[in-house]
Short mmCIF file of C-alpha atoms and ligand atoms in Angstrom, two decimals:
data_model
loop_
_atom_site.label_atom_id
_atom_site.label_comp_id
_atom_site.label_asym_id
_atom_site.label_seq_id
_atom_site.Cartn_x
_atom_site.Cartn_y
_atom_site.Cartn_z
CA MET C 29 18.23 10.74 -17.55
CA THR C 30 18.69 9.38 -14.05
CA LYS C 31 21.88 7.45 -13.34
CA PRO C 32 20.65 4.10 -11.95
CA ALA C 33 21.43 3.56 -8.28
CA LEU C 34 24.00 0.91 -7.41
CA HIS C 35 21.44 -1.48 -5.93
CA THR C 36 19.89 -1.98 -9.39
CA GLN C 37 22.95 -4.03 -10.38
CA PHE C 38 21.89 -6.88 -8.10
CA GLU C 39 19.09 -9.39 -8.47
CA GLY C 40 16.51 -8.20 -5.96
CA ILE C 41 16.96 -8.01 -2.21
CA ALA C 42 18.36 -11.56 -2.06
CA GLY C 43 21.06 -10.64 -4.57
CA LEU C 44 21.78 -7.46 -2.68
CA ARG C 45 22.10 -9.36 0.59
CA ALA C 46 24.56 -11.81 -0.95
CA ALA C 47 26.68 -8.98 -2.37
CA LEU C 48 26.65 -7.17 0.97
CA ALA C 49 27.55 -10.33 2.87
CA GLN C 50 30.51 -10.93 0.56
CA ARG C 51 31.47 -7.26 0.91
CA GLN C 52 31.28 -6.73 -2.87
CA VAL C 53 29.47 -3.56 -2.01
CA SER C 54 29.02 -1.61 1.20
CA ALA C 55 25.84 -0.25 2.74
CA VAL C 56 27.38 3.23 2.63
CA ASP C 57 28.10 2.93 -1.13
CA LEU C 58 24.53 1.80 -1.73
CA ALA C 59 23.10 4.61 0.37
CA GLN C 60 25.25 7.26 -1.30
CA SER C 61 24.33 6.17 -4.79
CA ALA C 62 20.63 5.90 -3.89
CA LEU C 63 20.72 9.41 -2.40
CA ALA C 64 22.34 10.68 -5.59
CA ALA C 65 19.73 8.94 -7.76
CA ALA C 66 16.93 10.41 -5.65
CA GLU C 67 18.44 13.85 -6.09
CA THR C 68 18.65 13.46 -9.88
CA ALA C 69 15.04 12.23 -9.99
CA SER C 70 13.72 15.07 -7.84
CA SER C 71 11.34 16.18 -10.62
CA LEU C 72 9.21 13.10 -9.81
CA ASN C 73 8.43 14.74 -6.46
CA SER C 74 8.40 11.28 -4.89
CA PHE C 75 10.41 12.25 -1.79
CA LEU C 76 9.21 14.76 0.79
CA HIS C 77 12.06 14.54 3.29
CA ILE C 78 15.62 13.41 2.78
CA ASP C 79 18.34 13.75 5.39
CA ALA C 80 21.59 12.31 4.08
CA GLU C 81 23.22 12.33 7.50
CA LEU C 82 20.49 10.18 9.06
CA THR C 83 20.63 7.78 6.11
CA LEU C 84 24.40 7.49 6.16
CA ALA C 85 24.40 6.89 9.92
CA GLN C 86 22.08 3.92 9.37
CA ALA C 87 24.27 2.70 6.50
CA ARG C 88 27.41 2.92 8.60
CA ALA C 89 25.69 0.94 11.36
CA ALA C 90 24.68 -1.70 8.79
CA ASP C 91 28.28 -1.97 7.58
CA VAL C 92 29.49 -2.47 11.15
CA ALA C 93 26.87 -5.19 11.70
CA LEU C 94 27.81 -6.86 8.41
CA ALA C 95 31.48 -6.85 9.33
CA SER C 96 30.81 -8.32 12.77
CA GLY C 97 28.45 -11.03 11.54
CA SER C 98 25.50 -9.66 13.52
CA ALA C 99 23.62 -8.22 10.54
CA GLY C 100 19.84 -8.44 10.30
CA PRO C 101 18.16 -9.89 7.19
CA LEU C 102 17.87 -6.51 5.46
CA ALA C 103 21.19 -5.00 6.53
CA GLY C 104 22.21 -2.31 4.07
CA VAL C 105 19.11 -2.58 1.84
CA PRO C 106 17.99 0.91 0.75
CA ILE C 107 14.30 1.51 1.39
CA ALA C 108 12.06 4.50 2.13
CA HIS C 109 8.84 5.08 4.03
CA LYS C 110 5.52 6.53 3.01
CA ASP C 111 5.17 9.76 4.94
CA ALA C 112 2.18 8.23 6.73
CA PHE C 113 4.53 6.40 9.14
CA VAL C 114 5.94 8.44 11.98
CA THR C 115 9.71 8.52 12.20
CA ARG C 116 12.12 9.78 14.77
CA GLY C 117 14.47 12.20 13.04
CA TRP C 118 12.76 12.63 9.69
CA ARG C 119 9.73 14.90 9.54
CA THR C 120 6.28 13.32 9.18
CA THR C 121 3.54 15.25 7.36
CA ALA C 122 1.18 12.59 5.95
CA GLY C 123 1.12 14.85 2.89
CA SER C 124 -0.69 17.54 4.88
CA LYS C 125 0.03 21.14 5.67
CA MET C 126 -1.56 20.35 9.03
CA LEU C 127 1.59 18.46 10.05
CA ASP C 128 4.11 20.69 8.32
CA GLY C 129 7.42 20.45 10.19
CA TYR C 130 6.16 17.81 12.64
CA VAL C 131 8.81 15.47 14.04
CA SER C 132 7.57 12.45 15.95
CA PRO C 133 9.24 11.47 19.22
CA PHE C 134 8.97 7.77 18.28
CA ASP C 135 9.12 5.39 15.31
CA ALA C 136 6.13 3.47 13.95
CA THR C 137 6.41 -0.28 14.58
CA VAL C 138 6.87 -0.91 10.85
CA VAL C 139 9.73 1.60 10.76
CA GLU C 140 11.28 0.22 13.93
CA ARG C 141 11.16 -3.40 12.72
CA LEU C 142 12.72 -2.56 9.37
CA GLN C 143 15.42 -0.59 11.08
CA GLN C 144 16.12 -3.45 13.47
CA ALA C 145 16.45 -5.72 10.44
CA GLY C 146 19.15 -3.37 9.18
CA ALA C 147 17.30 -1.68 6.32
CA VAL C 148 18.63 1.79 5.51
CA SER C 149 15.97 4.45 5.06
CA LEU C 150 16.46 7.14 2.43
CA GLY C 151 13.65 9.22 3.90
CA LYS C 152 9.98 9.92 3.54
CA LEU C 153 7.83 9.51 0.46
CA ASN C 154 5.08 11.74 -0.84
CA CYS C 155 1.46 10.62 -0.51
CA ASP C 156 -2.08 11.90 -0.72
CA GLU C 157 -3.03 14.02 2.26
CA PHE C 158 -3.85 11.65 5.14
CA ALA C 159 -3.81 8.87 2.50
CA MET C 160 -7.04 10.12 0.92
CA GLY C 161 -6.85 9.76 -2.81
CA SER C 162 -6.28 7.56 -5.84
CA GLY C 163 -3.81 9.65 -7.79
CA ASN C 164 -1.42 11.31 -5.33
CA GLU C 165 -2.80 14.64 -6.51
CA ASN C 166 -4.14 15.47 -3.05
CA SER C 167 -0.75 16.00 -1.41
CA ALA C 168 -0.26 19.48 0.04
CA TYR C 169 3.27 19.21 -1.35
CA GLY C 170 2.31 18.74 -4.98
CA ALA C 171 1.47 15.82 -7.25
CA VAL C 172 3.88 12.93 -7.81
CA LYS C 173 4.73 12.06 -11.42
CA ASN C 174 4.54 8.55 -12.81
CA PRO C 175 8.10 7.57 -13.84
CA TRP C 176 6.74 5.79 -16.92
CA ASP C 177 5.16 8.98 -18.22
CA HIS C 178 5.52 12.25 -16.36
CA ALA C 179 2.12 13.43 -17.58
CA ALA C 180 0.46 10.55 -15.71
CA VAL C 181 -0.46 10.13 -12.05
CA PRO C 182 1.41 7.38 -10.17
CA GLY C 183 -1.80 6.30 -8.42
CA GLY C 184 -2.52 6.94 -4.79
CA SER C 185 -2.32 7.28 -2.02
CA SER C 186 1.11 5.58 -1.77
CA GLY C 187 2.12 7.29 -5.02
CA GLY C 188 5.55 8.41 -3.85
CA SER C 189 6.32 4.84 -2.75
CA ALA C 190 5.28 3.32 -6.09
CA ALA C 191 7.10 5.99 -8.11
CA ALA C 192 10.32 5.60 -6.10
CA VAL C 193 10.26 1.82 -6.55
CA ALA C 194 9.39 2.06 -10.27
CA ALA C 195 12.26 4.51 -10.82
CA ARG C 196 14.47 2.12 -8.81
CA LEU C 197 15.45 4.87 -6.38
CA VAL C 198 15.04 2.32 -3.57
CA ALA C 199 14.97 -1.48 -3.43
CA ALA C 200 11.57 -1.38 -1.72
CA ALA C 201 9.23 1.01 0.06
CA THR C 202 6.51 0.94 2.66
CA GLY C 203 2.94 1.97 1.90
CA THR C 204 -0.46 1.92 3.52
CA ASP C 205 -3.69 0.59 2.07
CA THR C 206 -7.08 1.69 3.38
CA GLY C 207 -9.07 1.05 0.22
CA GLY C 208 -6.40 0.20 -2.32
CA SER C 209 -3.50 2.54 -1.72
CA VAL C 210 -0.76 -0.09 -1.99
CA ARG C 211 -2.28 -2.14 -4.81
CA GLN C 212 -3.48 0.72 -7.00
CA PRO C 213 -0.26 2.77 -7.24
CA ALA C 214 1.72 -0.49 -7.57
CA ALA C 215 -0.45 -1.35 -10.59
CA LEU C 216 -0.21 2.08 -12.20
CA CYS C 217 3.58 2.23 -11.74
CA GLY C 218 4.31 -1.36 -12.79
CA VAL C 219 5.65 -2.65 -9.46
CA SER C 220 4.52 -5.36 -7.03
CA GLY C 221 2.69 -4.57 -3.81
CA ILE C 222 0.83 -6.44 -1.10
CA LYS C 223 -1.80 -5.46 1.42
CA PRO C 224 -1.74 -8.15 4.09
CA THR C 225 -4.65 -9.45 6.17
CA TYR C 226 -5.99 -6.69 8.42
CA GLY C 227 -4.41 -7.00 11.84
CA THR C 228 -1.23 -8.82 10.80
CA VAL C 229 0.94 -5.69 10.52
CA SER C 230 0.92 -3.18 13.36
CA ARG C 231 -0.77 0.17 12.84
CA TYR C 232 1.16 1.69 15.74
CA GLY C 233 2.67 4.93 14.50
CA MET C 234 0.73 4.95 11.24
CA VAL C 235 -1.07 8.28 10.82
CA ALA C 236 -4.70 7.20 11.19
CA PHE C 237 -7.24 7.54 8.36
CA GLY C 238 -9.88 4.77 8.66
CA SER C 239 -8.71 2.63 11.55
CA SER C 240 -10.82 -0.44 10.76
CA LEU C 241 -9.39 -0.46 7.22
CA ASP C 242 -5.83 0.93 7.42
CA GLN C 243 -3.13 -1.67 6.86
CA ALA C 244 0.56 -1.30 6.03
CA GLY C 245 2.14 -3.16 3.16
CA PRO C 246 5.36 -3.13 1.12
CA LEU C 247 5.98 -2.22 -2.53
CA ALA C 248 8.96 -3.61 -4.47
CA PRO C 249 9.82 -4.86 -7.94
CA SER C 250 9.13 -8.56 -7.27
CA SER C 251 7.06 -10.83 -5.10
CA ARG C 252 10.26 -12.24 -3.57
CA ASP C 253 11.25 -8.75 -2.48
CA LEU C 254 7.83 -8.22 -0.92
CA LEU C 255 8.29 -11.40 1.10
CA GLU C 256 11.55 -10.06 2.51
CA LEU C 257 9.81 -6.98 3.89
CA LEU C 258 6.51 -8.52 4.92
CA ASP C 259 8.31 -11.19 6.89
CA VAL C 260 10.02 -8.49 8.93
CA ILE C 261 7.08 -6.15 9.50
CA SER C 262 4.27 -8.63 10.21
CA GLY C 263 3.47 -10.12 13.60
CA PHE C 264 1.76 -9.23 16.85
CA ASP C 265 2.36 -5.83 18.43
CA PRO C 266 0.90 -5.16 21.89
CA ARG C 267 0.87 -1.42 21.10
CA ASP C 268 -1.86 -1.88 18.45
CA ALA C 269 -5.22 -2.94 19.90
CA THR C 270 -6.28 -4.51 16.58
CA SER C 271 -3.05 -6.46 16.12
CA LEU C 272 -3.98 -10.14 15.91
CA GLN C 273 -2.64 -12.42 18.60
CA LYS C 274 -4.89 -15.38 19.20
CA CYS C 275 -6.65 -15.76 15.90
CA ASP C 276 -4.01 -17.99 14.41
CA ASP C 277 -1.02 -18.99 16.52
CA ALA C 278 1.23 -19.10 13.48
CA VAL C 279 0.57 -15.44 12.83
CA ASN C 280 2.74 -14.19 15.61
CA GLU C 281 5.88 -16.15 15.09
CA PRO C 282 8.72 -14.44 13.30
CA GLY C 283 9.15 -15.88 9.84
CA ARG C 284 5.46 -16.70 9.56
CA VAL C 285 5.09 -15.32 6.07
CA ARG C 286 8.22 -17.06 4.90
CA ARG C 287 6.91 -20.37 6.17
CA GLY C 288 3.59 -19.70 4.51
CA PHE C 289 5.55 -19.07 1.35
CA ASP C 290 7.49 -22.29 1.70
CA ALA C 291 4.39 -24.30 2.45
CA ALA C 292 2.69 -22.93 -0.60
CA GLN C 293 5.82 -23.58 -2.58
CA SER C 294 5.90 -27.22 -1.66
CA ARG C 295 2.22 -27.64 -2.30
CA PHE C 296 2.47 -26.14 -5.75
CA ASP C 297 6.01 -27.07 -6.52
CA ALA C 298 5.16 -30.15 -8.50
CA ALA C 299 8.15 -30.52 -10.80
CA GLY C 300 7.90 -29.64 -14.43
CA SER C 301 6.20 -26.87 -16.27
CA GLN C 302 3.00 -26.88 -14.22
CA PRO C 303 3.99 -25.74 -10.72
CA LEU C 304 0.50 -24.40 -10.03
CA LYS C 305 -1.34 -27.56 -11.02
CA GLY C 306 -4.64 -27.77 -9.23
CA LEU C 307 -4.77 -24.15 -8.09
CA ARG C 308 -8.35 -22.90 -8.53
CA ILE C 309 -8.49 -19.26 -9.59
CA GLY C 310 -11.84 -17.59 -9.05
CA VAL C 311 -12.53 -14.99 -11.72
CA PRO C 312 -15.38 -12.69 -10.64
CA GLU C 313 -17.65 -11.72 -13.51
CA GLU C 314 -18.29 -8.35 -11.85
CA TYR C 315 -14.60 -7.42 -12.27
CA PHE C 316 -14.86 -7.71 -16.06
CA GLY C 317 -17.96 -5.60 -16.73
CA ALA C 318 -18.53 -2.55 -18.89
CA GLY C 319 -16.38 -0.27 -16.74
CA LEU C 320 -13.17 -2.18 -17.48
CA ALA C 321 -11.05 -0.60 -20.22
CA PRO C 322 -10.18 -3.01 -23.08
CA ASP C 323 -6.40 -2.53 -22.73
CA VAL C 324 -6.50 -3.44 -19.04
CA ALA C 325 -8.84 -6.38 -19.74
CA ALA C 326 -6.45 -7.70 -22.41
CA ALA C 327 -3.39 -7.61 -20.13
CA VAL C 328 -5.29 -9.27 -17.27
CA GLU C 329 -6.66 -11.96 -19.62
CA ALA C 330 -3.15 -12.68 -20.86
CA ALA C 331 -1.98 -13.07 -17.26
CA LEU C 332 -4.83 -15.46 -16.50
CA ALA C 333 -3.88 -17.50 -19.58
CA GLN C 334 -0.31 -17.62 -18.26
CA PHE C 335 -1.58 -18.99 -14.94
CA GLU C 336 -3.54 -21.64 -16.81
CA ALA C 337 -0.35 -22.58 -18.65
CA LEU C 338 1.24 -23.03 -15.21
CA GLY C 339 -1.45 -25.57 -14.35
CA ALA C 340 -4.09 -23.46 -12.60
CA VAL C 341 -7.75 -23.70 -13.53
CA ARG C 342 -10.16 -20.79 -13.95
CA VAL C 343 -13.43 -20.91 -12.11
CA PRO C 344 -16.15 -18.31 -12.70
CA VAL C 345 -17.26 -16.79 -9.39
CA SER C 346 -19.58 -13.98 -8.45
CA LEU C 347 -18.99 -11.09 -6.06
CA PRO C 348 -22.42 -9.54 -6.53
CA ARG C 349 -21.86 -6.52 -4.29
CA THR C 350 -18.67 -5.36 -5.98
CA GLU C 351 -20.08 -1.96 -6.97
CA LEU C 352 -21.75 -1.47 -3.61
CA ALA C 353 -18.29 -1.46 -2.05
CA ILE C 354 -17.97 2.14 -3.30
CA PRO C 355 -20.85 3.66 -1.32
CA ALA C 356 -20.13 1.42 1.69
CA TYR C 357 -16.47 2.44 1.78
CA TYR C 358 -17.14 6.12 1.11
CA VAL C 359 -19.43 6.19 4.14
CA ILE C 360 -17.30 4.11 6.54
CA ALA C 361 -13.87 5.53 5.67
CA PRO C 362 -14.97 9.19 5.96
CA ALA C 363 -16.85 8.40 9.19
CA GLU C 364 -13.68 7.00 10.74
CA ALA C 365 -11.61 9.81 9.23
CA SER C 366 -13.84 12.50 10.71
CA SER C 367 -13.30 10.95 14.10
CA ASN C 368 -9.54 10.35 13.68
CA LEU C 369 -8.87 13.82 12.32
CA ALA C 370 -10.65 15.55 15.20
CA ARG C 371 -7.28 15.42 17.01
CA TYR C 372 -5.91 18.15 14.73
CA ASP C 373 -7.31 21.08 16.63
CA GLY C 374 -4.33 23.43 16.69
CA VAL C 375 -4.01 22.89 20.43
CA ARG C 376 -1.76 19.89 20.94
CA TYR C 377 0.18 19.62 17.73
CA GLY C 378 -0.07 20.43 14.07
CA HIS C 379 -0.82 23.71 12.38
CA ARG C 380 -2.20 26.61 14.43
CA ALA C 381 -3.65 29.71 12.75
CA ALA C 382 -1.58 32.82 13.34
CA GLN C 383 -4.60 34.99 14.10
CA TYR C 384 -7.79 34.22 16.00
CA GLY C 385 -10.16 35.67 18.54
CA ASP C 386 -11.36 32.92 20.89
CA LEU C 387 -10.73 29.19 21.22
CA ASN C 388 -13.46 28.19 18.77
CA GLU C 389 -12.06 30.50 16.14
CA MET C 390 -8.56 29.21 16.76
CA ILE C 391 -9.70 25.64 16.14
CA SER C 392 -11.83 26.38 13.09
CA ARG C 393 -9.22 28.62 11.46
CA SER C 394 -6.43 26.14 12.15
CA ARG C 395 -8.45 23.35 10.55
CA ALA C 396 -9.60 25.54 7.64
CA GLU C 397 -6.00 26.46 6.88
CA GLY C 398 -4.36 23.12 7.63
CA PHE C 399 -6.58 20.67 5.71
CA GLY C 400 -6.90 20.43 1.94
CA ASP C 401 -10.16 20.16 -0.02
CA GLU C 402 -10.41 16.38 -0.22
CA VAL C 403 -9.78 15.98 3.50
CA LYS C 404 -12.43 18.60 4.29
CA ARG C 405 -14.86 16.82 1.97
CA ARG C 406 -14.32 13.55 3.84
CA ILE C 407 -14.67 15.19 7.25
CA LEU C 408 -17.97 16.77 6.18
CA ILE C 409 -19.32 13.47 4.82
CA GLY C 410 -18.11 11.55 7.85
CA THR C 411 -19.56 13.96 10.35
CA TYR C 412 -22.87 13.94 8.49
CA VAL C 413 -23.24 10.16 8.27
CA LEU C 414 -22.48 9.81 11.97
CA SER C 415 -24.87 12.51 13.07
CA HIS C 416 -28.07 11.96 15.00
CA GLY C 417 -30.92 10.98 12.69
CA TYR C 418 -28.63 9.89 9.83
CA TYR C 419 -26.47 7.35 11.60
CA ASP C 420 -28.89 4.45 11.02
CA ALA C 421 -29.59 5.34 7.44
CA TYR C 422 -25.99 5.70 6.35
CA TYR C 423 -23.39 4.41 8.75
CA LEU C 424 -25.22 1.33 10.02
CA GLN C 425 -26.45 0.51 6.54
CA ALA C 426 -22.89 0.71 5.25
CA GLN C 427 -21.72 -1.61 8.03
CA ARG C 428 -24.38 -4.14 7.03
CA LEU C 429 -23.17 -3.96 3.46
CA ARG C 430 -19.62 -4.42 4.64
CA ARG C 431 -20.58 -7.68 6.30
CA MET C 432 -22.36 -8.91 3.16
CA ILE C 433 -19.35 -8.03 0.99
CA ALA C 434 -17.10 -10.05 3.30
CA GLN C 435 -19.57 -12.96 3.12
CA ASP C 436 -19.50 -12.89 -0.70
CA PHE C 437 -15.75 -13.54 -0.62
CA GLN C 438 -16.19 -16.33 1.95
CA ARG C 439 -18.81 -18.00 -0.23
CA ALA C 440 -16.35 -18.09 -3.12
CA TYR C 441 -13.51 -19.44 -0.96
CA ALA C 442 -15.71 -22.00 0.81
CA ASP C 443 -16.05 -24.37 -2.12
CA GLN C 444 -15.24 -22.69 -5.41
CA CYS C 445 -11.72 -21.33 -5.48
CA ASP C 446 -8.39 -20.92 -3.67
CA VAL C 447 -7.61 -17.39 -4.81
CA ILE C 448 -9.40 -14.70 -6.77
CA MET C 449 -7.84 -12.78 -9.64
CA GLY C 450 -8.84 -9.74 -11.63
CA PRO C 451 -7.79 -6.21 -12.48
CA VAL C 452 -6.61 -3.71 -9.85
CA THR C 453 -7.93 -0.63 -11.63
CA PRO C 454 -10.48 -0.09 -14.42
CA THR C 455 -8.01 1.91 -16.56
CA VAL C 456 -4.30 2.64 -16.81
CA ALA C 457 -3.02 5.80 -15.09
CA LYS C 458 -4.91 8.98 -15.93
CA ASN C 459 -3.19 12.26 -16.67
CA ILE C 460 -2.42 14.58 -13.79
CA GLY C 461 -5.34 17.02 -13.57
CA ASP C 462 -7.87 14.87 -15.50
CA ASN C 463 -10.32 14.62 -12.61
CA ARG C 464 -9.72 18.07 -11.17
CA ASP C 465 -13.31 19.23 -11.71
CA ASP C 466 -14.94 16.03 -10.52
CA PRO C 467 -13.43 14.88 -7.24
CA THR C 468 -15.68 11.84 -6.92
CA ALA C 469 -14.63 10.48 -10.35
CA ASP C 470 -11.48 9.19 -8.66
CA TRP C 471 -13.57 7.26 -6.17
CA LEU C 472 -14.94 5.04 -8.94
CA ALA C 473 -11.40 3.94 -9.81
CA ASP C 474 -11.37 2.07 -6.48
CA VAL C 475 -14.13 -0.35 -7.48
CA TYR C 476 -11.90 -3.47 -7.57
CA THR C 477 -9.87 -2.74 -4.45
CA LEU C 478 -12.42 -1.52 -1.88
CA GLY C 479 -14.23 -4.84 -1.29
CA VAL C 480 -10.98 -6.52 -0.21
CA SER C 481 -10.31 -3.72 2.27
CA LEU C 482 -13.82 -3.80 3.69
CA ALA C 483 -13.47 -7.58 4.15
CA GLY C 484 -9.95 -7.26 5.64
CA LEU C 485 -8.52 -9.79 3.17
CA PRO C 486 -4.95 -9.95 1.85
CA ALA C 487 -4.40 -8.98 -1.78
CA MET C 488 -1.55 -8.06 -4.04
CA SER C 489 -0.87 -6.30 -7.29
CA VAL C 490 1.57 -7.76 -9.76
CA PRO C 491 2.72 -6.10 -12.99
CA CYS C 492 1.17 -7.94 -15.97
CA GLY C 493 1.72 -5.78 -19.03
CA PHE C 494 1.16 -2.37 -20.54
CA GLY C 495 -1.90 -0.64 -21.91
CA HIS C 496 -2.79 2.61 -23.58
CA GLY C 497 0.19 4.97 -23.95
CA GLY C 498 2.62 2.31 -22.69
CA ARG C 499 1.27 2.73 -19.15
CA PRO C 500 1.53 -0.28 -16.78
CA VAL C 501 -1.29 -2.67 -15.88
CA GLY C 502 -1.52 -4.67 -12.66
CA LEU C 503 -3.09 -8.05 -11.90
CA GLN C 504 -4.83 -8.33 -8.54
CA ILE C 505 -4.48 -11.60 -6.62
CA ILE C 506 -6.81 -11.85 -3.62
CA GLY C 507 -6.47 -14.52 -0.94
CA ASN C 508 -8.43 -15.69 2.05
CA TYR C 509 -7.44 -14.52 5.54
CA PHE C 510 -3.76 -15.18 6.40
CA ASP C 511 -3.01 -16.44 2.90
CA GLU C 512 -0.34 -13.86 2.11
CA GLY C 513 2.40 -16.51 2.00
CA ARG C 514 0.44 -18.39 -0.62
CA LEU C 515 -0.27 -15.24 -2.63
CA LEU C 516 3.43 -14.38 -2.69
CA ALA C 517 4.31 -17.91 -3.80
CA ILE C 518 1.73 -17.87 -6.59
CA ALA C 519 2.90 -14.46 -7.78
CA ASP C 520 6.47 -15.71 -7.65
CA ARG C 521 5.63 -18.61 -9.97
CA TYR C 522 4.20 -16.11 -12.42
CA GLN C 523 7.27 -13.89 -12.13
CA GLN C 524 9.57 -16.84 -12.82
CA VAL C 525 8.08 -17.14 -16.30
CA THR C 526 7.35 -13.48 -17.10
CA ASP C 527 9.47 -10.35 -16.97
CA TRP C 528 6.94 -7.54 -16.50
CA HIS C 529 8.25 -6.96 -12.99
CA LYS C 530 11.77 -6.53 -14.33
CA ARG C 531 10.84 -3.70 -16.67
CA SER C 532 11.64 -0.25 -15.46
CA PRO C 533 11.32 3.15 -17.08
CA LEU C 534 15.06 3.83 -16.63
N1 LIG O 4 -8.61 5.78 -2.91
C1 LIG O 4 -9.14 5.44 -1.63
C2 LIG O 4 -9.47 6.70 -0.87
O1 LIG O 4 -9.27 7.74 -1.38
C3 LIG O 4 -8.19 4.57 -0.87
C4 LIG O 4 -7.07 5.32 -0.24
C5 LIG O 4 -6.22 4.45 0.62
O2 LIG O 4 -6.21 3.23 0.49
N2 LIG O 4 -5.50 5.08 1.51
O3 LIG O 4 -9.91 6.67 0.23
#
């Protein structure tokens, strides 16, 4: 049994901040107890790299800032990063043998901003290799266990992040979401997670998978905690060419998300028991079809009923190309991956084969040894769909579908609903090893998350109950572009009247 870390005694990040400000607890105490908890929970395999000295140095700096009154908003808060963000000091592997032992000379923007805000990093969290997966079974460093049931996967690819938050080893963690990798593990581990609008959080220093889809997002117990992190990490970054600057002026100001949150709060904060009065929730019929397991459907239905009790109304909507998101995504993401992963050639950095004849053999052996099966599968698919004679049939066709999927969401938001809700995953967490003989079975589990990613929309996962075997279920809340403040406010209203997000397997 893990001894709970000290930070669990306080009510979320806000409670932690108050306790730190009043010096009831020090950043060093918090860091030491979190490091001890991580050590005791090492059988989860959620951490890949811990360096107590680096962590304690950050904690000491936070204590100095707190004492001098110059502390940032997250000073002393223990967090950890998915190993898909490069970090100065800690190794970065992206879950791959290809990057074994790699230490980046710079920090990712997300890492840098959290550090500037005073957050204390406990280290790097396990993930699927190059973020490719739905169960965290594709890590070269072994599967991560779901803290609710060690036989179960935590979801992927940010499985280490979700497991560490669920086990309360950290107050929050960073993740990345290309086709669902923040929302899906959040759902399967019973924590909250948000993937913001594409382009609002910098990708600089994120190990690239599918660049037109990759987006960073936080995982934490509650929606309020997510707001704390998102507020710090979002905003324009000149070092990322897809970072949004002009699209919406409000996007680039610090505190944007918080203001969005407040605005949504005031709009929906009609006094009394119906704070969400008038909110129109679109419920897509395609998200409740035959593929949805009854236990997940029941928990999601109960959550929708709770939102109705808060004053929201349900509106049936249709996202007719929901299932087509799978083939579209599994053409586009591998195409971009095959291009992004070409950089790992054994020449500049990453694994190099010990023995080879000529340059070609050096490259092919290095790649054969460095990449795992799923990554090779994606590179093969991606190279194929981009090749001469097939490009039009596969890649361009998938891009057309992508546009139509995005238009389906816009049709719903244009005049039918304010947000869309549904399940995150078709089932609760599977057992580790269940899909070992059928690698594409996992791909189908992404059916409710991929469309959002292809469209670039913001969406979150909020714990809403438990299903088969006592395994957690998540509710997905999808917004229109730049609506993350509103999503967080809506989820917060739900979390004020429910306690699913407070449950932990400890
Ligand atoms: N499960 C999806 C995939 O394997 C999504 C992963 C992700 O979002 N990083 O590609």
